[in-house]
Amino acid sequence: MDLTPRRFADTVVLHPAGRINHTGSDELKAALEPFLASCSAGQDQVVLDLSSLEYISSAGLRVLMLAKKQARAQGGTLVVAGLASVVKEIFEISKFTMVFEVFPGVREALARISPAALAALEAG
Amino acid sequence: MLVRFWGTRGSLPVALTTPDIQKKLVAALVQAAGRRLDTPDQARAFLERELDFPVSHTFGGNSSCVELETGGSEYVLCDLGSGARAFGNHVLATRGPSGHRFHVFMSHAHWDHIMGFPFFMPAYLPGNHVSIYGCHTMLEEAFHRQNAAPSFPVDFSRMASRIEFVRLDPGRDYEIAGLRVRAKLQRHSGDSYGYRFEQDGKVVVYSTDSEHKLDDPAVTQGFVDFFAAADLVIFDAMYALADAISVKEDWGHSSNVVGVELCQMARAKHLCMFHHEPIFDDEQIFAVLQETQRLEEITRAGHPVRISAAWDGMEIVV
């Protein structure tokens, strides 16, 4: 699974796309691993840009939950941005909006977690 | 087949309080403002046609007990939670004190699933025959211990009906009371078992107190196969998914999201959410129902799944 990572200063924005069902959740987990490894205090922060995600299953949500737990344990920051349409409703119905800090878009997420990253984004 | 719910609450029975009842009355009275409701019939018609479910009904508070009416003379039950008391009294009131045959399939022996048996009056009356089926080896011990000092003033030995405990093997088909029955091991403290009932091409699955970890596709597929093409899946949807896989992980229960997904994958026709969280009031359970119906709608990939939430007294014909 290609997460098309983009780095802005101390923050990595990951962009999963398409559908993450039960079989795809393992691919998501594997793709996230290297980025989670460096999501820790003093290292990278991670923004999951879900704006191109069409669907996510409970298994996929579990992968996100475990990613959040790992980031927290490491003193890192992992947030979600760009929820839209079906995935936004799935997050709300599953109460995952209570688990993750959710931002309307990447810009808003960076503004909150890293001014340096926001500056890098705006610098193009 | 007709499925009748006598107890739909999880963990322990709950009861409506005066504030609960007054809240419903106030909502109904406000909605009735300006209406001419001079007779009971007028009031009932208004209640049935115009009031939302949480105002006109209650999901109830008895713990797990579900009846399968098969068309035969013998009674079939899943679990003996506090709802078994009302069921037993109904049997006596409608068909007399004796000559009854009961087949009870036990998911497990946690207190909320056995607590109705000391109050199950047919068990105390001679001429009745109760077969309690389950896959646990300690099922009989659990029932005896419950009906004994210091927990209960009437010892199990005082039950005058014929009572037998029948051990089932999970994964094996049995022909019982006109049904083909198969049990399946589920993830729960001390294990629990779901049951698949088949009769004349109709399938009802009773799957409560079952946690789905979502970490093993083979395990998931096992449940998809167990629910395959079911006309009705009665499913423990006690927690929100976020809770079920975090703070309430390993508590042995599941969520509405997983229920919808499993039924979609299994192409089951109807998901009935069950084992409701005891701290939820009727409005909260109804909100979960509406959210789950919306979830099914937005994630449907061709095969629709009807979504309902069980309430004490509900009947579903399959």
Coordinates of C-alpha atoms in Angstrom, one line a residue:
Chain A
M1 CA 0.0 0.0 0.0
D2 CA 1.4 3.3 -1.0
L3 CA 0.8 6.0 1.6
T4 CA 2.5 8.7 -0.6
P5 CA 4.3 10.3 2.3
R6 CA 5.1 14.0 2.2
R7 CA 7.5 15.5 4.7
F8 CA 7.0 19.0 6.0
A9 CA 9.8 19.8 8.5
D10 CA 9.2 17.5 11.5
T11 CA 5.9 16.2 10.3
V12 CA 5.1 13.4 7.8
V13 CA 1.7 13.5 6.1
L14 CA 0.5 10.0 5.0
H15 CA -2.3 9.7 2.4
P16 CA -3.9 6.3 2.2
A17 CA -6.5 6.0 -0.6
G18 CA -9.2 3.8 -1.8
R19 CA -10.9 1.1 0.3
I20 CA -9.4 -0.5 3.4
N21 CA -11.4 -3.7 4.1
H22 CA -10.5 -6.6 6.3
T23 CA -7.9 -8.0 4.0
G24 CA -6.4 -4.6 3.3
S25 CA -5.9 -3.8 6.9
D26 CA -2.8 -5.9 7.1
E27 CA -1.3 -3.9 4.2
L28 CA -2.1 -0.6 6.0
K29 CA -0.4 -1.9 9.1
A30 CA 2.7 -2.9 7.2
A31 CA 2.8 0.4 5.4
L32 CA 2.4 2.5 8.6
E33 CA 5.2 0.6 10.5
P34 CA 8.2 2.5 9.3
F35 CA 6.6 5.9 9.9
L36 CA 5.3 4.9 13.4
A37 CA 8.8 3.8 14.3
S38 CA 9.9 7.4 14.2
C39 CA 6.7 8.9 15.5
S40 CA 8.1 9.8 18.9
A41 CA 9.0 12.7 21.2
G42 CA 11.6 14.8 19.5
Q43 CA 11.2 13.0 16.2
D44 CA 8.4 12.9 13.6
Q45 CA 4.8 13.8 14.0
V46 CA 2.3 12.0 11.7
V47 CA -0.8 13.3 10.0
L48 CA -3.1 10.7 8.4
D49 CA -4.7 12.5 5.5
L50 CA -7.8 10.4 4.9
S51 CA -9.4 12.7 2.3
S52 CA -9.0 10.0 -0.5
L53 CA -10.2 7.1 1.6
E54 CA -13.5 5.8 0.3
Y55 CA -14.1 3.2 3.1
I56 CA -12.5 1.7 6.1
S57 CA -13.5 -1.5 7.9
S58 CA -13.4 -2.2 11.6
A59 CA -10.1 -4.1 11.1
G60 CA -8.7 -1.0 9.4
L61 CA -9.9 1.2 12.3
R62 CA -8.2 -1.2 14.7
V63 CA -4.9 -0.7 12.8
L64 CA -5.4 3.1 13.3
M65 CA -6.2 2.6 17.0
L66 CA -3.0 0.5 17.5
A67 CA -1.0 3.2 15.6
K68 CA -2.3 5.8 17.9
K69 CA -1.5 3.8 20.9
Q70 CA 2.1 3.2 19.7
A71 CA 2.6 6.9 18.9
R72 CA 1.3 7.8 22.3
A73 CA 3.5 5.3 24.1
Q74 CA 6.5 6.8 22.2
G75 CA 5.6 10.3 23.1
G76 CA 4.7 11.0 19.5
T77 CA 1.7 12.8 17.9
L78 CA -0.6 11.2 15.4
V79 CA -3.6 13.0 14.2
V80 CA -6.2 12.5 11.5
A81 CA -7.3 15.0 8.8
G82 CA -9.6 15.3 5.8
L83 CA -12.4 13.0 6.9
A84 CA -15.1 13.1 4.3
S85 CA -18.3 11.4 3.3
V86 CA -18.6 7.7 4.2
V87 CA -15.4 7.6 6.2
K88 CA -16.4 10.6 8.3
E89 CA -19.7 8.9 9.1
I90 CA -17.9 5.6 9.9
F91 CA -15.6 7.5 12.3
E92 CA -18.5 9.1 14.0
I93 CA -20.7 6.0 14.3
S94 CA -17.7 4.0 15.6
K95 CA -16.9 6.8 18.1
F96 CA -13.4 7.1 16.6
T97 CA -13.8 10.8 16.7
M98 CA -13.5 10.5 20.4
V99 CA -10.1 8.7 20.0
F100 CA -8.4 10.8 17.4
E101 CA -7.8 14.5 17.1
V102 CA -9.5 15.2 13.8
F103 CA -8.9 18.2 11.6
P104 CA -10.8 19.4 8.5
G105 CA -7.6 19.3 6.4
V106 CA -3.9 18.9 6.4
R107 CA -3.3 22.7 6.7
E108 CA -5.4 22.8 9.9
A109 CA -3.6 19.8 11.3
L110 CA -0.2 21.3 10.7
A111 CA -1.3 24.6 12.1
R112 CA -2.1 22.8 15.3
I113 CA 0.8 20.4 15.8
S114 CA 3.7 22.1 14.0
P115 CA 4.1 25.7 12.9
A116 CA 7.4 24.7 11.3
A117 CA 5.5 22.1 9.2
L118 CA 2.8 24.6 8.3
A119 CA 5.5 27.0 7.1
A120 CA 7.1 24.3 5.0
L121 CA 3.7 23.5 3.5
E122 CA 3.0 27.1 2.6
A123 CA 6.5 27.6 1.3
G124 CA 5.6 25.1 -1.3
Chain B
M1 CA -39.9 -19.7 13.0
L2 CA -40.8 -16.9 15.4
V3 CA -38.2 -15.4 17.7
R4 CA -39.5 -13.8 20.9
F5 CA -37.2 -11.8 23.1
W6 CA -37.8 -12.2 26.9
G7 CA -34.5 -10.5 28.0
T8 CA -32.2 -8.3 25.9
R9 CA -30.0 -6.5 28.4
G10 CA -26.4 -7.4 29.1
S11 CA -24.5 -7.8 32.3
L12 CA -27.3 -7.3 34.7
P13 CA -31.0 -6.5 34.7
V14 CA -32.1 -2.9 34.9
A15 CA -35.4 -1.2 35.5
L16 CA -37.1 2.0 34.4
T17 CA -37.0 4.7 37.1
T18 CA -39.6 7.3 37.9
P19 CA -37.5 10.0 36.1
D20 CA -37.4 7.7 33.1
I21 CA -41.1 7.2 33.0
Q22 CA -41.8 10.9 33.6
K23 CA -39.5 11.8 30.7
K24 CA -41.5 9.7 28.4
L25 CA -44.9 11.0 29.7
V26 CA -43.7 14.6 29.3
A27 CA -42.6 14.0 25.7
A28 CA -45.8 12.2 24.8
L29 CA -48.0 14.9 26.4
V30 CA -46.1 17.7 24.7
Q31 CA -46.5 15.9 21.3
A32 CA -50.2 15.4 22.0
A33 CA -50.8 19.1 22.7
G34 CA -53.9 20.2 20.9
R35 CA -55.0 16.7 20.0
R36 CA -58.4 15.3 20.9
L37 CA -57.5 12.2 22.8
D38 CA -60.7 11.5 24.8
T39 CA -60.8 7.7 24.7
P40 CA -58.2 4.9 25.2
D41 CA -58.6 3.9 21.6
Q42 CA -57.7 7.4 20.4
A43 CA -54.8 7.6 22.8
R44 CA -53.5 4.2 21.7
A45 CA -53.8 5.1 18.0
F46 CA -51.8 8.3 18.7
L47 CA -49.2 6.4 20.6
E48 CA -48.7 3.7 17.9
R49 CA -48.7 6.1 14.9
E50 CA -47.0 9.2 16.1
L51 CA -44.7 8.7 19.0
D52 CA -41.1 7.8 18.5
F53 CA -40.0 4.4 19.9
P54 CA -38.1 5.6 22.9
V55 CA -41.2 7.5 24.0
S56 CA -43.8 4.8 23.4
H57 CA -41.7 1.8 24.3
T58 CA -38.9 0.6 26.4
F59 CA -36.1 -1.8 25.3
G60 CA -36.6 -3.3 28.7
G61 CA -34.3 -4.5 31.3
N62 CA -34.3 -8.3 31.7
S63 CA -31.1 -10.1 31.0
S64 CA -30.6 -12.5 28.1
C65 CA -33.4 -14.9 27.3
V66 CA -34.6 -15.6 23.8
E67 CA -37.3 -18.0 22.7
L68 CA -37.5 -19.7 19.3
E69 CA -41.0 -20.8 18.5
T70 CA -40.7 -23.6 16.0
G71 CA -44.3 -24.6 15.5
G72 CA -43.9 -27.6 17.6
S73 CA -45.2 -28.2 21.1
E74 CA -41.8 -28.0 22.7
Y75 CA -40.2 -24.8 23.9
V76 CA -36.7 -23.7 22.7
L77 CA -34.8 -21.1 24.6
C78 CA -31.4 -19.4 24.4
D79 CA -30.0 -18.6 27.8
L80 CA -31.8 -18.3 31.2
G81 CA -31.2 -14.7 32.2
S82 CA -33.8 -12.8 34.2
G83 CA -36.2 -12.9 31.3
A84 CA -36.7 -16.6 31.9
R85 CA -38.9 -15.7 34.8
A86 CA -41.5 -13.9 32.6
F87 CA -41.2 -16.7 30.0
G88 CA -41.9 -19.4 32.6
N89 CA -44.8 -17.5 34.1
H90 CA -46.2 -17.0 30.5
V91 CA -46.0 -20.8 29.9
L92 CA -47.9 -21.6 33.1
A93 CA -50.5 -18.9 32.5
T94 CA -51.2 -20.0 28.9
R95 CA -50.7 -23.7 28.9
G96 CA -50.9 -24.9 32.5
P97 CA -48.5 -26.2 35.1
S98 CA -47.1 -29.4 33.6
G99 CA -46.5 -31.6 30.6
H100 CA -44.1 -29.1 29.1
R101 CA -40.8 -29.9 27.4
F102 CA -38.1 -27.3 27.4
H103 CA -34.8 -27.2 25.4
V104 CA -32.4 -24.5 26.6
F105 CA -29.2 -23.7 24.8
M106 CA -26.7 -22.0 27.0
S107 CA -24.1 -19.6 25.6
H108 CA -22.2 -19.7 28.9
A109 CA -22.8 -19.6 32.7
H110 CA -22.1 -16.1 33.6
W111 CA -24.5 -14.8 36.1
D112 CA -26.6 -12.7 33.8
H113 CA -27.3 -15.7 31.6
I114 CA -28.3 -18.1 34.3
M115 CA -29.9 -15.8 36.9
G116 CA -33.5 -16.5 35.8
F117 CA -33.5 -20.2 36.5
P118 CA -34.1 -20.0 40.2
F119 CA -37.3 -18.1 39.3
F120 CA -38.3 -20.4 36.4
M121 CA -41.4 -21.8 37.9
P122 CA -41.9 -24.7 35.5
A123 CA -38.7 -26.2 36.8
Y124 CA -40.2 -26.6 40.2
L125 CA -43.3 -28.4 39.0
P126 CA -43.5 -32.2 38.4
G127 CA -44.4 -33.3 35.0
N128 CA -42.1 -30.9 33.2
H129 CA -38.9 -31.8 31.4
V130 CA -36.0 -29.3 31.0
S131 CA -33.0 -30.2 28.9
I132 CA -30.1 -27.7 29.3
Y133 CA -27.6 -27.9 26.5
G134 CA -24.2 -26.4 26.4
C135 CA -20.5 -27.0 25.6
H136 CA -19.1 -26.1 29.0
T137 CA -18.2 -29.0 31.3
M138 CA -19.2 -27.0 34.4
L139 CA -22.7 -26.0 33.4
E140 CA -24.5 -28.2 35.8
E141 CA -22.2 -27.1 38.7
A142 CA -23.0 -23.5 37.9
F143 CA -26.7 -24.1 38.1
H144 CA -26.5 -26.1 41.3
R145 CA -24.3 -23.5 42.9
Q146 CA -26.8 -20.7 42.1
N147 CA -29.7 -22.6 43.6
A148 CA -28.1 -23.2 46.9
A149 CA -27.4 -21.5 50.2
P150 CA -26.2 -18.9 50.9
S151 CA -27.2 -17.5 47.4
F152 CA -30.8 -18.8 47.2
P153 CA -33.1 -20.2 49.8
V154 CA -34.4 -23.0 47.6
D155 CA -32.0 -25.7 46.8
F156 CA -31.7 -27.1 43.3
S157 CA -32.8 -30.5 44.6
R158 CA -36.2 -29.0 45.3
M159 CA -36.9 -28.6 41.6
A160 CA -39.5 -31.3 40.9
S161 CA -39.3 -31.3 37.2
R162 CA -36.9 -33.6 35.3
I163 CA -33.8 -31.6 34.6
E164 CA -30.9 -32.9 32.5
F165 CA -27.7 -31.3 31.3
V166 CA -26.6 -32.3 27.8
R167 CA -23.1 -31.6 26.7
L168 CA -22.7 -30.5 23.1
D169 CA -19.6 -30.5 20.9
P170 CA -19.0 -27.3 19.0
G171 CA -18.9 -27.6 15.3
R172 CA -21.1 -30.7 15.3
D173 CA -24.7 -30.7 14.0
Y174 CA -27.5 -32.0 16.3
E175 CA -31.2 -32.6 15.6
I176 CA -33.1 -31.2 18.6
A177 CA -36.7 -30.2 18.9
G178 CA -37.1 -30.1 15.1
L179 CA -34.1 -27.9 14.6
R180 CA -30.6 -28.5 13.3
V181 CA -28.3 -27.0 15.9
R182 CA -24.6 -26.2 15.7
A183 CA -22.5 -24.5 18.4
K184 CA -19.5 -22.4 17.8
L185 CA -16.8 -21.3 20.2
Q186 CA -16.6 -17.6 20.8
R187 CA -14.1 -15.3 22.5
H188 CA -15.3 -14.5 26.1
S189 CA -14.0 -15.0 29.6
G190 CA -14.3 -18.7 30.3
D191 CA -15.5 -19.1 26.6
S192 CA -19.0 -18.7 25.2
Y193 CA -20.8 -20.4 22.4
G194 CA -23.0 -19.2 19.7
Y195 CA -25.7 -21.3 18.2
R196 CA -26.9 -21.7 14.6
F197 CA -30.5 -23.0 14.3
E198 CA -31.9 -24.3 11.0
Q199 CA -35.4 -25.3 10.2
D200 CA -37.1 -25.7 6.8
G201 CA -34.4 -23.6 5.1
K202 CA -34.7 -20.8 7.7
V203 CA -31.6 -19.9 9.8
V204 CA -31.4 -18.1 13.1
V205 CA -28.0 -17.4 14.7
Y206 CA -27.7 -16.5 18.4
S207 CA -24.3 -15.0 19.0
T208 CA -23.9 -13.1 22.2
D209 CA -21.0 -12.4 24.6
S210 CA -18.6 -12.8 21.7
E211 CA -15.6 -10.5 21.3
H212 CA -14.2 -10.0 17.8
K213 CA -10.5 -9.1 17.9
L214 CA -10.3 -8.4 14.2
D215 CA -6.6 -9.5 14.1
D216 CA -7.0 -12.9 12.4
P217 CA -8.8 -13.1 9.0
A218 CA -9.3 -16.8 9.5
V219 CA -11.2 -16.2 12.7
T220 CA -13.3 -13.6 11.0
Q221 CA -14.1 -15.9 8.2
G222 CA -15.1 -18.5 10.7
F223 CA -17.9 -16.2 11.9
V224 CA -18.8 -15.2 8.3
D225 CA -19.3 -18.9 7.7
F226 CA -21.3 -19.4 10.9
F227 CA -23.6 -16.5 10.0
A228 CA -23.8 -17.4 6.3
A229 CA -27.1 -16.5 4.7
A230 CA -28.8 -16.4 8.1
D231 CA -32.4 -15.0 8.1
L232 CA -31.6 -13.5 11.5
V233 CA -28.4 -12.9 13.5
I234 CA -28.9 -12.0 17.1
F235 CA -25.6 -10.2 17.9
D236 CA -23.9 -8.7 21.0
A237 CA -23.4 -5.1 20.0
M238 CA -22.9 -3.8 23.5
Y239 CA -20.1 -1.3 23.0
A240 CA -19.0 1.3 20.4
L241 CA -16.2 0.0 18.3
A242 CA -13.7 2.5 19.7
D243 CA -14.5 1.2 23.3
A244 CA -14.6 -2.4 22.3
I245 CA -11.0 -2.3 20.9
S246 CA -9.5 0.0 23.5
V247 CA -10.6 0.6 27.0
K248 CA -13.1 -2.4 26.9
E249 CA -10.8 -4.8 25.1
D250 CA -11.0 -8.3 26.5
W251 CA -14.3 -7.5 28.1
G252 CA -15.8 -10.1 25.8
H253 CA -18.3 -8.1 23.8
S254 CA -18.6 -6.6 20.4
S255 CA -20.0 -3.6 18.5
N256 CA -22.6 -2.6 16.0
V257 CA -19.9 -1.9 13.4
V258 CA -18.6 -5.4 13.6
G259 CA -22.1 -6.8 13.5
V260 CA -22.9 -5.0 10.3
E261 CA -19.7 -6.0 8.6
L262 CA -20.0 -9.7 9.5
C263 CA -23.7 -9.8 8.4
Q264 CA -22.7 -8.0 5.1
M265 CA -19.9 -10.5 4.5
A266 CA -22.1 -13.4 5.4
R267 CA -25.0 -12.1 3.3
A268 CA -27.3 -12.4 6.3
K269 CA -30.7 -10.8 6.0
H270 CA -31.3 -9.3 9.4
L271 CA -29.0 -8.1 12.2
C272 CA -30.7 -7.7 15.5
M273 CA -28.5 -6.0 18.1
F274 CA -28.7 -7.6 21.5
H275 CA -27.2 -7.6 25.0
H276 CA -27.6 -3.9 25.4
E277 CA -25.3 -1.9 27.7
P278 CA -27.1 -1.6 31.1
I279 CA -26.1 2.0 31.5
F280 CA -27.9 3.0 28.3
D281 CA -31.4 4.4 28.5
D282 CA -33.9 3.9 25.7
E283 CA -32.9 7.0 23.9
Q284 CA -29.3 5.9 23.8
I285 CA -30.1 2.5 22.5
F286 CA -32.4 4.0 19.9
A287 CA -29.6 6.3 18.8
V288 CA -27.3 3.4 18.4
L289 CA -30.0 1.7 16.3
Q290 CA -30.4 4.7 14.0
E291 CA -26.6 5.1 13.6
T292 CA -26.3 1.4 12.8
Q293 CA -29.0 1.6 10.2
R294 CA -27.2 4.6 8.6
L295 CA -23.9 2.6 8.7
E296 CA -25.5 -0.2 6.8
E297 CA -26.9 2.2 4.3
I298 CA -23.6 3.9 3.6
T299 CA -21.5 0.8 3.5
R300 CA -23.9 -1.4 1.6
A301 CA -22.4 -3.1 -1.4
G302 CA -25.5 -4.5 -3.1
H303 CA -26.7 -6.8 -0.3
P304 CA -29.0 -5.0 2.2
V305 CA -29.1 -6.1 5.8
R306 CA -32.1 -5.1 7.9
I307 CA -31.0 -3.7 11.2
S308 CA -33.0 -3.8 14.4
A309 CA -32.4 -3.6 18.2
A310 CA -34.0 -6.2 20.4
W311 CA -36.4 -5.2 23.1
D312 CA -38.1 -7.3 25.8
G313 CA -41.3 -8.6 24.2
M314 CA -40.2 -8.1 20.6
E315 CA -41.2 -10.8 18.1
I316 CA -39.5 -11.5 14.8
V317 CA -40.9 -13.9 12.2
V318 CA -38.3 -15.4 9.9

